[in-house]
Every structure is written in C-alpha cells, then in structure tokens.
C-alpha cells in the first residue's frame, strides 16, 4: 500500500468554482499534514499545515483533516487561473525510515478561465 | 530572508564529468535532504542528513554522494553522471520534527548528454 496517495488528475474546474483536492495516507498515527503548491518547473511551496481534526482556513484555502478516515483535503474557493499547479500532500509517516515527511505524487489542477 | 539556496539553477554536462550541486540554508535547520523529480514519479529522496556528519541513503541513492561538514551546507555530488540522472533536483531543509514542514530550494535542472 502506498503511504500517501493522491489522484494525479488533471482536475479541471472553471474560474470561480471550488476546487477539492484529496489525499489519503496509510499511517493511523500520523500527526502532521501539509499541502504544497508546485508550479511547473518550480519548487514546492508550503501553503497549508494542519495537525488536528476539522477545518483550517487561510484566505481562499481550507484544509480538512479526518484522522479516523485517514484523509486530508484541500479546498480552494473562488479558483483562479493562477491556482493552476500541481498540489502535493505531505504526511509524517512513522517508521518511514528515510524522512520525517512522505510526499504524494501530486494532483494537477487546471482552472479554466 | 530565510531561504534554501541551490546552485546552479541549470546545468548541462556530459557523461562521466564529475559535478557538484551546492545547497545552503540559513535557518539553522538540522535536517537536510536531496530529491529528484521526474514526470509521473513524484519526489524521490536521494540522500538525507539528520545533522552534521550524519547522512543516510534515501530511496534512489545510486550514483550520488553527499557530505555534511557544516550545518548549513549539503552538497550533492555526481562522480560520474549518466543520462539517466537527467532530472530536476531539489534540496530541502527542516527541523526534522514530526510537526515541521520542509522548505525547498529553487531547484537545479540537470541534463546529462
């Protein structure tokens, strides 16, 4: 079982709509969850972190965490063409061996004007 | 400004010619790591370091070397580059705790002909 899974997309949404990006993870004991945005050819940029069940809002972004179901979501309200990017989910997976964070492969979002 | 600095941004070289990609961070982070990113494969960890003089292999270490003589620097060395090492490389740093995100450098696009 992959440790952090994301739908690769592309997810296409019209401008002004809500984009919903999902991520599931394998470790029930995971405590920290991060969303990164990556434009093509650029480095991943941290946009949200969440540690507790529920919602966390920051501007147009809302992260949602459900530890019982082992998923974390990112909602982008009023999507703009500038939000078109790949979104990476990162989770601390215990006993992952190599790293404090394990990354999903990312979901490509396309916002259509 | 807190940042992770990689150099060079772009590098074209030939098979077998040794090269070094430098990485430096000014946040006093203990943890540093190198990733390569290829289409469809996501971020794959090459090597990581939990502190000075402590390094360990990631998922794809073959053909690479690293060193951590100072806390701020973590160079990636390709002793004899091959075309299959053509990729986009990222250095990242963080506190190495479960609640800590990683901060990425701007990336190095390497082409080996």
Tab-separated table of C-alpha atoms in Angstrom, chain B residues 32-108:
chain	number	residue	atom	x	y	z
B	32	UNK	CA	18.519	18.447	5.021
B	33	UNK	CA	17.599	16.282	2.075
B	34	UNK	CA	18.003	15.903	-1.672
B	35	UNK	CA	15.193	14.887	-4.009
B	36	UNK	CA	14.913	14.284	-7.675
B	37	UNK	CA	11.672	14.792	-9.527
B	38	UNK	CA	10.793	13.106	-12.799
B	39	UNK	CA	7.475	13.209	-14.706
B	40	UNK	CA	4.956	10.794	-13.226
B	41	UNK	CA	7.304	9.672	-10.436
B	42	UNK	CA	6.877	12.463	-7.919
B	43	UNK	CA	9.593	13.487	-5.493
B	44	UNK	CA	12.072	10.723	-4.798
B	45	UNK	CA	14.536	11.084	-1.982
B	46	UNK	CA	18.213	10.608	-2.823
B	47	UNK	CA	20.028	11.236	0.471
B	48	UNK	CA	19.242	12.954	3.730
B	49	UNK	CA	21.097	14.227	6.750
B	50	UNK	CA	19.802	14.487	10.298
B	51	UNK	CA	22.749	16.622	11.431
B	52	UNK	CA	26.420	17.426	10.811
B	53	UNK	CA	28.398	14.357	9.781
B	54	UNK	CA	25.218	12.242	9.783
B	55	UNK	CA	23.989	11.197	6.341
B	56	UNK	CA	21.918	8.299	5.076
B	57	UNK	CA	20.550	6.878	1.861
B	58	UNK	CA	17.100	7.652	0.602
B	59	UNK	CA	15.137	5.710	-1.978
B	60	UNK	CA	17.379	6.340	-5.013
B	61	UNK	CA	20.982	6.871	-3.803
B	62	UNK	CA	22.837	5.033	-6.579
B	63	UNK	CA	25.232	7.283	-8.470
B	64	UNK	CA	25.155	10.088	-5.901
B	65	UNK	CA	27.241	11.170	-2.930
B	66	UNK	CA	26.665	13.793	-0.258
B	67	UNK	CA	28.530	15.305	2.644
B	68	UNK	CA	27.508	17.375	5.667
B	69	UNK	CA	30.581	19.010	7.104
B	70	UNK	CA	28.741	22.142	8.209
B	71	UNK	CA	25.180	22.545	9.362
B	72	UNK	CA	24.230	24.989	6.621
B	73	UNK	CA	25.673	23.136	3.591
B	74	UNK	CA	24.681	19.856	1.984
B	75	UNK	CA	26.253	19.418	-1.466
B	76	UNK	CA	25.165	16.710	-3.893
B	77	UNK	CA	27.978	15.094	-5.842
B	78	UNK	CA	27.678	13.102	-9.058
B	79	UNK	CA	31.046	11.403	-9.521
B	80	UNK	CA	30.291	10.028	-12.991
B	81	UNK	CA	26.988	11.372	-14.281
B	82	UNK	CA	24.924	9.315	-16.691
B	83	UNK	CA	21.978	10.287	-18.894
B	84	UNK	CA	19.504	8.583	-16.518
B	85	UNK	CA	20.427	11.221	-13.939
B	86	UNK	CA	18.912	13.914	-16.119
B	87	UNK	CA	16.260	15.328	-13.820
B	88	UNK	CA	15.032	18.232	-11.723
B	89	UNK	CA	16.755	18.239	-8.340
B	90	UNK	CA	15.573	19.870	-5.135
B	91	UNK	CA	17.314	20.426	-1.845
B	92	UNK	CA	15.119	20.817	1.235
B	93	UNK	CA	15.670	21.577	4.899
B	94	UNK	CA	13.658	21.478	8.105
B	95	UNK	CA	13.817	20.868	11.832
B	96	UNK	CA	13.341	17.133	11.389
B	97	UNK	CA	10.480	17.005	13.883
B	98	UNK	CA	7.132	15.412	13.147
B	99	UNK	CA	5.401	18.803	13.182
B	100	UNK	CA	7.908	20.534	10.909
B	101	UNK	CA	7.440	21.180	7.205
B	102	UNK	CA	10.261	21.076	4.697
B	103	UNK	CA	11.483	24.176	2.902
B	104	UNK	CA	12.690	23.732	-0.647
B	105	UNK	CA	15.376	25.373	-2.718
B	106	UNK	CA	14.605	26.684	-6.201
B	107	UNK	CA	15.767	23.558	-7.929
B	108	UNK	CA	18.519	22.537	-10.330
